[in-house]
Amino acid sequence: MTRIGNRLGLSSKLNLSILVMAIPIFLLSMGLLFLKSRNDIFQKGEQSAFSALNTSMQQVRKYMLAVETATNSNLWLIEENFQPDSLLAISNRIVRLNSHVSGCSITAEPNMFPSVGRYFSAYTIREGDSIVTQREAEYDYYNKEWYSAPIEQGKACWIDPFDDYTEGTLSNTEIIASYCKPIYKDELIVGVISSDLSLNSLDKVINTVTPPYPSAYFVLIGGDGSYLTHPDSTLLFSKSDYIDHIAGRQGTKHLLHNGRMCQVSYQPIEGTDWSLAIVCPDSEILKSYNHLPYLIVVLILIGLLVILWLCRRAVNQAISPLNTLLAYSQKISKGQFGLTIPFTGREDAIGQLQNSFAMMQQSINEHIGSIQRTVIETKERNEELTQATKLAEEAVRQKAAFIQDVSHQIRTPLNIIMGFAQVLRDNITSQNGHPDQSTLEKEEIANITDMMKHNAAHLDRMIKMLFDSSDDGISEERKSRRNEAVSPNEVGRECIGHTLEHFPNMPIRFETEVPDDFYLQTSHLYLMRTLRELLYNAAKYSDGQHISVRISQTQNTVIFTVEDVGTGLHEESKDIIFRPFAKVDNLSEGLGLGLPLSKRHARNLGGDLIIDNTYHDGCRFILEIPK
């Protein structure tokens, strides 16, 4: 009994000693964790804010870049046609072709056009669905910032938003910001072009990005610290009392606003002195953190219980190693081979016995591990075989579907040709029996022969596509001559004529910027096939009234642009139209080879074929061929 009492006393003393050392360390660790969690939450909030800010910034720059591009891309046209009538037309063109531009003015220097007076300004604005262009009434616009700023700086610049209203002139009904650029002629400034951006539209673009917190919001700040956009419209163009010192900079600040602390993340907008900021209340950032003290208390209680339990366990293990060894041995005997018996540094018989059991259990684990790896490898191989089988079955299915589609596409025109041939045969037989009688009129016979010719041409087109997509077609294309002297204009007219044979009376507009005596060194056959396919698709899938072919050139390439007006293609369809055998609609005619083969021809000729994703009134394909 005395020995038992001494034994229990030692266990209690050891437990108490361990608890006295462990509990303060545990409480200190939980306190540091509590403080670190606050900083981590603020850092995470800052990262979320900057992520949303960067996304919104990309939308803003994309919107502003569209206005800059619309202005810069037409500057050469203004410089070459700097006449009153031309400036009115170009101003209208910029607004009409660019939905992001709400207005455009092209203003000349004083007395630039004596025939129209001292002042001349061509101005176009977008009013709802209509576009209004006129020469502005004479007024002293040279003192306006949108005119004086680019001239003083000698380069393009963005100016802060302003009210466009001027009495007696054409004015924009919205608050606008303008991208202004000086117009040079013979190295002298002859005027200014100013493209307007609606502040309401810019505010909508900024707020397309969802803030990371419900009460967070975006604000756009001008160079003077005033609000350009704000959820509270009454604060617009009023100077901020706490954000004005962040304009043009990037970073994060904690500021007191409306009686509560807020985290403000901000960064400048490139090319302007504006800044985009996101305001996030600390109360929402720390919403989850405010519940953390309750969790800490629960963790402390659980931790103390765990420490107490670990202390008792450690002491029990120290004074009863045989029981521990027995427990491990019993579990291993029941099949729990994943358990690991720890090695001990004790040199007595109990330590040697424990180490022997540990080595034995380690050998068993290695053997079981080898078996498990073999099972896993076998399973992986079976999965690979299953996947290969599925791929083979899918290939067979696709092959059968393609053969069925080809058979259907070929059988349809053949049936039409055979049917009409039978009609003509019966008509000839009827005429032989009754020479004075004919069951078909000449117009009907002409329509039948035209239909037979159309379907024969359609059948010939599909067979040529199948040949081009085969190995023999690819080999023939590679062997084709690519150094033929080819006139782009002749090819364009030839392809238009070929298209009109299939689609009579269809208006196709032809424009060219290259002379008729200009020649390319390329393959006439494959250039013609590519352009024919683009015109065929335009005639087939458009409204049939607004098809155009434009030929232009750069220093190194000749560009063929085929454009139509119609339903166009969905965004998801634009990713697959150049894949072989891929069709937007499985019920439509064709094999899904026209555009893929055209792109392959273009690349084999050293150029490329792309679809213009910026055009939304139909389809616009751009074919580039090197000179």
Short mmCIF file of C-alpha atoms in Angstrom, two decimals, residues 405 408-409 540-541 582-592:
data_model
loop_
_atom_site.label_atom_id
_atom_site.label_comp_id
_atom_site.label_asym_id
_atom_site.label_seq_id
_atom_site.Cartn_x
_atom_site.Cartn_y
_atom_site.Cartn_z
CA ASP A 405 -22.69 13.29 -92.02
CA HIS A 408 -25.98 12.77 -95.85
CA GLN A 409 -24.28 15.91 -97.23
CA LYS A 540 -25.02 32.17 -97.23
CA TYR A 541 -25.27 33.28 -93.61
CA ALA A 582 -16.61 21.42 -86.04
CA LYS A 583 -19.95 23.06 -86.90
CA VAL A 584 -21.87 25.70 -84.98
CA ASP A 585 -25.11 23.89 -85.78
CA ASN A 586 -25.04 20.13 -86.39
CA LEU A 587 -28.18 20.43 -88.53
CA SER A 588 -26.64 22.95 -90.92
CA GLU A 589 -25.18 22.12 -94.32
CA GLY A 590 -21.49 21.55 -94.84
CA LEU A 591 -18.78 19.37 -93.38
CA GLY A 592 -17.17 21.86 -91.02
#
